[in-house]
Every structure is written in structure tokens, then in C-alpha cells.
Amino acid sequence: MTLYYYDALRADGKKKRGVIDADSLEAAKKKLRQQEIIVTKIFIGEKEKELVLSREEIITFTQELMQLLRAGLPLFESLLTIQEKNKKGKNYPLFLDLADKVKQGKRLSVAMARYAKTFDSVYISMVAAGENSGELEETFKELYLVIARNEKFRRQLQTALVYPAFLSCFCLCVLAGIFFFLIPSIRELYEGRSLHKMTSIMLAISDILQKNWLWIVSFLGVLTLSGWLLFKQKRVVAFCKKLLLSIPLLKTVITEAVMMRFCRCLGVLLSGGVSILEALHLSKRVMNHDSFEEVITNAEEGLMKGRKISEALSSSSLIPPMVVRMLSTSEEAGNSKEMLRNIADIYEDKLEKSLTQFTNLLQPVMLL
């Protein structure tokens, strides 16, 4: 079946846009007539690029699909249930299309590949591995845990930065009030008197700001715009991320976050039956850091030459020695999948403590 988008008039005269699946254009029109919908326009919609689920929607979709499969519902019935639940949502066509493709006999991973902005390559590879092994329920359980944990730490980091950001803005407002309003209002008190050097400096700064405020605001605006455009360049972002690794506390937080995501993703992919080389290639994408991704790329080359993962990773100073030792031990015992999950759990605990320490340190620094 094909998805058809249509514009129609409601009973109150207002316009609405909907979607319907049918074998042909005539069949779509017939369905709409049976529903007594006044159609003004109907067309085939290839809108996969416009349909993007938010992080929360992806987590909810993954969790609901896991629960429905666990309850014993077939895959199509599970997707149909989710589709009906989201019937009034803006992304209803996405759920309708997934259910429709599975009904036609296509694999769910193939249907998801049409929505690359929603389902990344790691997600699709995991679903494909689950389809091959016949353990889709377990696959969606693992996916839910990975996505939910990543979202948890993203929110935790955002929460940690909210207070310092608010404090910074408040301080700027206070300084603006002092230099533009308070100091000018009491300037007469200092005229003709011998002033302390610091007082003279503050008065001079206030004068400069008042006389040149338009130029200063324009300069800050141009600087902000230039910075925004500059940070849209991948090279600049990569350089800044590399620079942050030179700051001890930030390096610890970044390393722990990267190792947690990488090890958990790699363990899940290996458990799903994905080959080691493909799992490494997919897992490095969740690192979101060029320096660490380069290390994994070199490790892939080492694996193709017959080396073990632990040996390939030991040559980089970015990979913590604990990770290398634990991987080496697991390779000898033949339980790399379980060990990778244990490493991810360890770094998850470490990251929580590091974020707390980072927040506790950042707040007094911003206050000063």
C-alpha cells in the first residue's frame, strides 16, 4: 500500500490535513468518500525526511513495542496498536507506514531505514540483528535501556548547567545596572574629590559604556553571530572537543561518558549477533568525539590484521587502562559481551559522581 496525503474541509469549515493508506489513488478517494470527508486535494506523500520523532517519542515507542512483544502480540499487531494510539499525533504517518510495510512482508529494520533522522544506524542494526536471531523482544529491551540511560545523563548534564547559566545572566544584568544606572546616578557625589584608583577606574568604565553602548552592543551581536556560524563548522567543533581534553576534570567527564556509551552499545550489538568489525564500526558513532572515533578506526585496522580488541586499544592514551585490562581478561575467558556491559555500568556510576563533583565546583566558580 501507498501513503496518500490529503487536504480536506471539516464540518465547521476549517481545513485539515490527513493521511490514508491505499493500493491506488482511486481506492484512497473511495475510502475518504466512505468516511464522508470533503477532500480538496490528494497526493502521494514521500515525507520521510519531514517525519522525525523526538528523543522522548523514540524512548516511548521503543518501550511500548518491547512491552507489547513481551505480552505475546505479533510484531504487526504491536505496531498497529502503537499506530492507533498515535492516530491524532503529527507523526502518525510514520507509525502507519511502519505497520503497513510489515504487513506487506517487509522487515521492520528495512522500514525504519526510510526514517534515518529518527532511527540511526545503531538502532536499525540492532533491530536487524534481533530479526535474524528471532529475539526482537530482547532487542527492544536492550535498546530501551541504552536510549533511556543516554537520555538520563543528557538531562542530568543540562540540569547541572542550568544554575550556572542562570547565575551568569543574572550577574551580567546586575553589572549592566551598576554601570548604566547606579554609577551615573551618584556621580555628583564624587565630583571635585580625590578618589581611590579603583573608584576612578569604575567611573571611567561607566563613561565608556554609556558613550559607546551602541557600538558595544553591535560588536557583541556580530561576535555572537560569528561564533554561532563558526561553531557550525565540524573542524571547529572537533578542535574545541580536543581542546577540552586538556582540562583534567572535563577530560575525566568526557572520557567516562564516551566509554559508557561505547561499551554499552558494543556489548548490545555483540549480544545481538552483529559481527565484531561491524559492531565496532557502529559503536564508534555513539562516541560523538572525533579523537576517540579515530582510536576505534585504528582498532578496526588492528582487528583486520588479527589483533585482539584489547591489544588494538592499548596503543592509545585516551582509552583508560582499566578498560584495556578488563577487555583482555574477558577475551581470555570468552565473555566479552558481559564484560563490556560491566564496564559500561562502572563508568555509569563514575560519571554520576563526576557530574556531581563538576557541578559542585562550577557553581562557586560562577558565583565568584
PDB file of N, CA, C and O in Angstrom, residues 32-78:
ATOM      1  N   LEU A  32     -12.014   7.724   1.467  1.00  0.00           N
ATOM      2  CA  LEU A  32     -12.333   9.036   2.017  1.00  0.00           C
ATOM      3  C   LEU A  32     -13.803   9.375   1.826  1.00  0.00           C
ATOM      4  O   LEU A  32     -14.434   9.972   2.698  1.00  0.00           O
ATOM      5  N   ARG A  33     -14.353   8.970   0.670  1.00  0.00           N
ATOM      6  CA  ARG A  33     -15.780   9.214   0.433  1.00  0.00           C
ATOM      7  C   ARG A  33     -16.626   8.433   1.424  1.00  0.00           C
ATOM      8  O   ARG A  33     -17.647   8.917   1.919  1.00  0.00           O
ATOM      9  N   GLN A  34     -16.208   7.199   1.721  1.00  0.00           N
ATOM     10  CA  GLN A  34     -16.939   6.371   2.679  1.00  0.00           C
ATOM     11  C   GLN A  34     -16.915   6.979   4.079  1.00  0.00           C
ATOM     12  O   GLN A  34     -17.846   6.786   4.861  1.00  0.00           O
ATOM     13  N   GLN A  35     -15.841   7.726   4.385  1.00  0.00           N
ATOM     14  CA  GLN A  35     -15.736   8.394   5.682  1.00  0.00           C
ATOM     15  C   GLN A  35     -16.403   9.763   5.679  1.00  0.00           C
ATOM     16  O   GLN A  35     -16.354  10.483   6.679  1.00  0.00           O
ATOM     17  N   GLU A  36     -17.001  10.120   4.504  1.00  0.00           N
ATOM     18  CA  GLU A  36     -17.708  11.392   4.340  1.00  0.00           C
ATOM     19  C   GLU A  36     -16.792  12.581   4.608  1.00  0.00           C
ATOM     20  O   GLU A  36     -17.162  13.559   5.272  1.00  0.00           O
ATOM     21  N   ILE A  37     -15.566  12.482   4.087  1.00  0.00           N
ATOM     22  CA  ILE A  37     -14.592  13.562   4.204  1.00  0.00           C
ATOM     23  C   ILE A  37     -14.588  14.363   2.912  1.00  0.00           C
ATOM     24  O   ILE A  37     -14.475  13.786   1.816  1.00  0.00           O
ATOM     25  N   ILE A  38     -14.725  15.676   3.013  1.00  0.00           N
ATOM     26  CA  ILE A  38     -14.728  16.539   1.827  1.00  0.00           C
ATOM     27  C   ILE A  38     -13.281  16.855   1.454  1.00  0.00           C
ATOM     28  O   ILE A  38     -12.623  17.694   2.079  1.00  0.00           O
ATOM     29  N   VAL A  39     -12.776  16.173   0.426  1.00  0.00           N
ATOM     30  CA  VAL A  39     -11.372  16.296   0.038  1.00  0.00           C
ATOM     31  C   VAL A  39     -11.210  17.417  -0.979  1.00  0.00           C
ATOM     32  O   VAL A  39     -11.949  17.495  -1.960  1.00  0.00           O
ATOM     33  N   THR A  40     -10.228  18.294  -0.728  1.00  0.00           N
ATOM     34  CA  THR A  40      -9.915  19.368  -1.680  1.00  0.00           C
ATOM     35  C   THR A  40      -8.657  19.055  -2.483  1.00  0.00           C
ATOM     36  O   THR A  40      -8.462  19.570  -3.575  1.00  0.00           O
ATOM     37  N   LYS A  41      -7.803  18.205  -1.929  1.00  0.00           N
ATOM     38  CA  LYS A  41      -6.563  17.859  -2.618  1.00  0.00           C
ATOM     39  C   LYS A  41      -6.054  16.536  -2.063  1.00  0.00           C
ATOM     40  O   LYS A  41      -6.121  16.289  -0.861  1.00  0.00           O
ATOM     41  N   ILE A  42      -5.549  15.675  -2.948  1.00  0.00           N
ATOM     42  CA  ILE A  42      -4.983  14.393  -2.528  1.00  0.00           C
ATOM     43  C   ILE A  42      -3.744  14.101  -3.363  1.00  0.00           C
ATOM     44  O   ILE A  42      -3.721  14.349  -4.568  1.00  0.00           O
ATOM     45  N   PHE A  43      -2.698  13.610  -2.705  1.00  0.00           N
ATOM     46  CA  PHE A  43      -1.441  13.372  -3.423  1.00  0.00           C
ATOM     47  C   PHE A  43      -0.636  12.321  -2.684  1.00  0.00           C
ATOM     48  O   PHE A  43      -0.829  12.078  -1.486  1.00  0.00           O
ATOM     49  N   ILE A  44       0.278  11.685  -3.426  1.00  0.00           N
ATOM     50  CA  ILE A  44       1.194  10.708  -2.822  1.00  0.00           C
ATOM     51  C   ILE A  44       2.217  11.476  -2.008  1.00  0.00           C
ATOM     52  O   ILE A  44       2.817  12.430  -2.484  1.00  0.00           O
ATOM     53  N   GLY A  45       2.432  11.070  -0.771  1.00  0.00           N
ATOM     54  CA  GLY A  45       3.361  11.803   0.091  1.00  0.00           C
ATOM     55  C   GLY A  45       4.608  11.007   0.411  1.00  0.00           C
ATOM     56  O   GLY A  45       4.544   9.981   1.063  1.00  0.00           O
ATOM     57  N   GLU A  46       5.722  11.471  -0.082  1.00  0.00           N
ATOM     58  CA  GLU A  46       7.004  10.911   0.326  1.00  0.00           C
ATOM     59  C   GLU A  46       7.630  11.905   1.297  1.00  0.00           C
ATOM     60  O   GLU A  46       8.450  12.732   0.941  1.00  0.00           O
ATOM     61  N   LYS A  47       7.220  11.817   2.569  1.00  0.00           N
ATOM     62  CA  LYS A  47       7.623  12.834   3.535  1.00  0.00           C
ATOM     63  C   LYS A  47       8.467  12.243   4.662  1.00  0.00           C
ATOM     64  O   LYS A  47       8.441  12.720   5.790  1.00  0.00           O
ATOM     65  N   GLU A  48       9.232  11.202   4.365  1.00  0.00           N
ATOM     66  CA  GLU A  48      10.021  10.579   5.414  1.00  0.00           C
ATOM     67  C   GLU A  48      10.975  11.566   6.082  1.00  0.00           C
ATOM     68  O   GLU A  48      11.203  11.522   7.274  1.00  0.00           O
ATOM     69  N   LYS A  49      11.523  12.499   5.267  1.00  0.00           N
ATOM     70  CA  LYS A  49      12.503  13.431   5.801  1.00  0.00           C
ATOM     71  C   LYS A  49      11.864  14.417   6.775  1.00  0.00           C
ATOM     72  O   LYS A  49      12.522  14.983   7.626  1.00  0.00           O
ATOM     73  N   GLU A  50      10.553  14.646   6.641  1.00  0.00           N
ATOM     74  CA  GLU A  50       9.873  15.609   7.499  1.00  0.00           C
ATOM     75  C   GLU A  50       9.386  14.966   8.791  1.00  0.00           C
ATOM     76  O   GLU A  50       9.074  15.671   9.743  1.00  0.00           O
ATOM     77  N   LEU A  51       9.306  13.649   8.824  1.00  0.00           N
ATOM     78  CA  LEU A  51       8.786  12.954   9.991  1.00  0.00           C
ATOM     79  C   LEU A  51       9.944  12.541  10.885  1.00  0.00           C
ATOM     80  O   LEU A  51      10.701  11.632  10.564  1.00  0.00           O
ATOM     81  N   VAL A  52      10.087  13.215  12.007  1.00  0.00           N
ATOM     82  CA  VAL A  52      11.187  12.952  12.932  1.00  0.00           C
ATOM     83  C   VAL A  52      10.626  12.849  14.345  1.00  0.00           C
ATOM     84  O   VAL A  52       9.941  13.766  14.816  1.00  0.00           O
ATOM     85  N   LEU A  53      10.906  11.743  15.011  1.00  0.00           N
ATOM     86  CA  LEU A  53      10.470  11.570  16.390  1.00  0.00           C
ATOM     87  C   LEU A  53      11.470  12.239  17.322  1.00  0.00           C
ATOM     88  O   LEU A  53      12.673  12.202  17.088  1.00  0.00           O
ATOM     89  N   SER A  54      10.967  12.840  18.389  1.00  0.00           N
ATOM     90  CA  SER A  54      11.838  13.420  19.403  1.00  0.00           C
ATOM     91  C   SER A  54      12.459  12.296  20.236  1.00  0.00           C
ATOM     92  O   SER A  54      12.060  11.131  20.132  1.00  0.00           O
ATOM     93  N   ARG A  55      13.430  12.648  21.079  1.00  0.00           N
ATOM     94  CA  ARG A  55      14.068  11.640  21.934  1.00  0.00           C
ATOM     95  C   ARG A  55      13.037  10.958  22.827  1.00  0.00           C
ATOM     96  O   ARG A  55      13.067   9.738  22.992  1.00  0.00           O
ATOM     97  N   GLU A  56      12.154  11.751  23.414  1.00  0.00           N
ATOM     98  CA  GLU A  56      11.127  11.182  24.290  1.00  0.00           C
ATOM     99  C   GLU A  56      10.194  10.242  23.527  1.00  0.00           C
ATOM    100  O   GLU A  56       9.806   9.183  24.038  1.00  0.00           O
ATOM    101  N   GLU A  57       9.853  10.608  22.297  1.00  0.00           N
ATOM    102  CA  GLU A  57       8.964   9.767  21.486  1.00  0.00           C
ATOM    103  C   GLU A  57       9.650   8.463  21.089  1.00  0.00           C
ATOM    104  O   GLU A  57       9.007   7.405  21.052  1.00  0.00           O
ATOM    105  N   ILE A  58      10.958   8.515  20.809  1.00  0.00           N
ATOM    106  CA  ILE A  58      11.697   7.294  20.465  1.00  0.00           C
ATOM    107  C   ILE A  58      11.743   6.362  21.672  1.00  0.00           C
ATOM    108  O   ILE A  58      11.547   5.142  21.550  1.00  0.00           O
ATOM    109  N   ILE A  59      11.998   6.939  22.856  1.00  0.00           N
ATOM    110  CA  ILE A  59      12.040   6.127  24.079  1.00  0.00           C
ATOM    111  C   ILE A  59      10.682   5.487  24.332  1.00  0.00           C
ATOM    112  O   ILE A  59      10.586   4.293  24.629  1.00  0.00           O
ATOM    113  N   THR A  60       9.622   6.271  24.195  1.00  0.00           N
ATOM    114  CA  THR A  60       8.262   5.748  24.418  1.00  0.00           C
ATOM    115  C   THR A  60       7.922   4.656  23.407  1.00  0.00           C
ATOM    116  O   THR A  60       7.373   3.605  23.779  1.00  0.00           O
ATOM    117  N   PHE A  61       8.247   4.901  22.129  1.00  0.00           N
ATOM    118  CA  PHE A  61       7.976   3.914  21.079  1.00  0.00           C
ATOM    119  C   PHE A  61       8.713   2.602  21.360  1.00  0.00           C
ATOM    120  O   PHE A  61       8.127   1.507  21.268  1.00  0.00           O
ATOM    121  N   THR A  62       9.992   2.699  21.721  1.00  0.00           N
ATOM    122  CA  THR A  62      10.802   1.502  21.992  1.00  0.00           C
ATOM    123  C   THR A  62      10.257   0.745  23.196  1.00  0.00           C
ATOM    124  O   THR A  62      10.152  -0.488  23.175  1.00  0.00           O
ATOM    125  N   GLN A  63       9.894   1.478  24.244  1.00  0.00           N
ATOM    126  CA  GLN A  63       9.375   0.839  25.454  1.00  0.00           C
ATOM    127  C   GLN A  63       8.029   0.159  25.182  1.00  0.00           C
ATOM    128  O   GLN A  63       7.807  -0.986  25.614  1.00  0.00           O
ATOM    129  N   GLU A  64       7.142   0.839  24.486  1.00  0.00           N
ATOM    130  CA  GLU A  64       5.822   0.261  24.205  1.00  0.00           C
ATOM    131  C   GLU A  64       5.930  -0.967  23.320  1.00  0.00           C
ATOM    132  O   GLU A  64       5.238  -1.964  23.547  1.00  0.00           O
ATOM    133  N   LEU A  65       6.813  -0.910  22.313  1.00  0.00           N
ATOM    134  CA  LEU A  65       6.979  -2.071  21.432  1.00  0.00           C
ATOM    135  C   LEU A  65       7.552  -3.249  22.200  1.00  0.00           C
ATOM    136  O   LEU A  65       7.136  -4.401  21.995  1.00  0.00           O
ATOM    137  N   MET A  66       8.496  -2.976  23.109  1.00  0.00           N
ATOM    138  CA  MET A  66       9.063  -4.030  23.950  1.00  0.00           C
ATOM    139  C   MET A  66       7.969  -4.671  24.813  1.00  0.00           C
ATOM    140  O   MET A  66       7.867  -5.908  24.912  1.00  0.00           O
ATOM    141  N   GLN A  67       7.129  -3.845  25.434  1.00  0.00           N
ATOM    142  CA  GLN A  67       6.086  -4.367  26.319  1.00  0.00           C
ATOM    143  C   GLN A  67       5.030  -5.161  25.560  1.00  0.00           C
ATOM    144  O   GLN A  67       4.552  -6.192  26.042  1.00  0.00           O
ATOM    145  N   LEU A  68       4.656  -4.700  24.375  1.00  0.00           N
ATOM    146  CA  LEU A  68       3.654  -5.408  23.572  1.00  0.00           C
ATOM    147  C   LEU A  68       4.183  -6.752  23.081  1.00  0.00           C
ATOM    148  O   LEU A  68       3.462  -7.750  23.072  1.00  0.00           O
ATOM    149  N   LEU A  69       5.465  -6.772  22.666  1.00  0.00           N
ATOM    150  CA  LEU A  69       6.066  -8.042  22.237  1.00  0.00           C
ATOM    151  C   LEU A  69       6.191  -9.005  23.415  1.00  0.00           C
ATOM    152  O   LEU A  69       5.997 -10.214  23.269  1.00  0.00           O
ATOM    153  N   ARG A  70       6.516  -8.454  24.584  1.00  0.00           N
ATOM    154  CA  ARG A  70       6.633  -9.297  25.777  1.00  0.00           C
ATOM    155  C   ARG A  70       5.271  -9.895  26.160  1.00  0.00           C
ATOM    156  O   ARG A  70       5.194 -11.003  26.692  1.00  0.00           O
ATOM    157  N   ALA A  71       4.204  -9.139  25.868  1.00  0.00           N
ATOM    158  CA  ALA A  71       2.849  -9.626  26.181  1.00  0.00           C
ATOM    159  C   ALA A  71       2.381 -10.718  25.230  1.00  0.00           C
ATOM    160  O   ALA A  71       1.310 -11.299  25.435  1.00  0.00           O
ATOM    161  N   GLY A  72       3.165 -10.984  24.174  1.00  0.00           N
ATOM    162  CA  GLY A  72       2.835 -12.063  23.259  1.00  0.00           C
ATOM    163  C   GLY A  72       2.190 -11.629  21.959  1.00  0.00           C
ATOM    164  O   GLY A  72       1.797 -12.472  21.143  1.00  0.00           O
ATOM    165  N   LEU A  73       2.058 -10.315  21.726  1.00  0.00           N
ATOM    166  CA  LEU A  73       1.466  -9.844  20.479  1.00  0.00           C
ATOM    167  C   LEU A  73       2.462  -9.995  19.334  1.00  0.00           C
ATOM    168  O   LEU A  73       3.660  -9.757  19.517  1.00  0.00           O
ATOM    169  N   PRO A  74       1.986 -10.385  18.155  1.00  0.00           N
ATOM    170  CA  PRO A  74       2.872 -10.410  16.975  1.00  0.00           C
ATOM    171  C   PRO A  74       3.357  -8.995  16.658  1.00  0.00           C
ATOM    172  O   PRO A  74       2.776  -8.003  17.097  1.00  0.00           O
ATOM    173  N   LEU A  75       4.426  -8.904  15.868  1.00  0.00           N
ATOM    174  CA  LEU A  75       5.028  -7.610  15.564  1.00  0.00           C
ATOM    175  C   LEU A  75       4.029  -6.669  14.889  1.00  0.00           C
ATOM    176  O   LEU A  75       3.922  -5.491  15.274  1.00  0.00           O
ATOM    177  N   PHE A  76       3.281  -7.168  13.894  1.00  0.00           N
ATOM    178  CA  PHE A  76       2.339  -6.299  13.187  1.00  0.00           C
ATOM    179  C   PHE A  76       1.253  -5.784  14.117  1.00  0.00           C
ATOM    180  O   PHE A  76       0.893  -4.602  14.083  1.00  0.00           O
ATOM    181  N   GLU A  77       0.721  -6.665  14.977  1.00  0.00           N
ATOM    182  CA  GLU A  77      -0.323  -6.252  15.916  1.00  0.00           C
ATOM    183  C   GLU A  77       0.217  -5.217  16.896  1.00  0.00           C
ATOM    184  O   GLU A  77      -0.485  -4.281  17.286  1.00  0.00           O
ATOM    185  N   SER A  78       1.465  -5.380  17.285  1.00  0.00           N
ATOM    186  CA  SER A  78       2.088  -4.421  18.206  1.00  0.00           C
ATOM    187  C   SER A  78       2.209  -3.053  17.546  1.00  0.00           C
ATOM    188  O   SER A  78       1.893  -2.016  18.147  1.00  0.00           O
TER     189      SER A  78
END
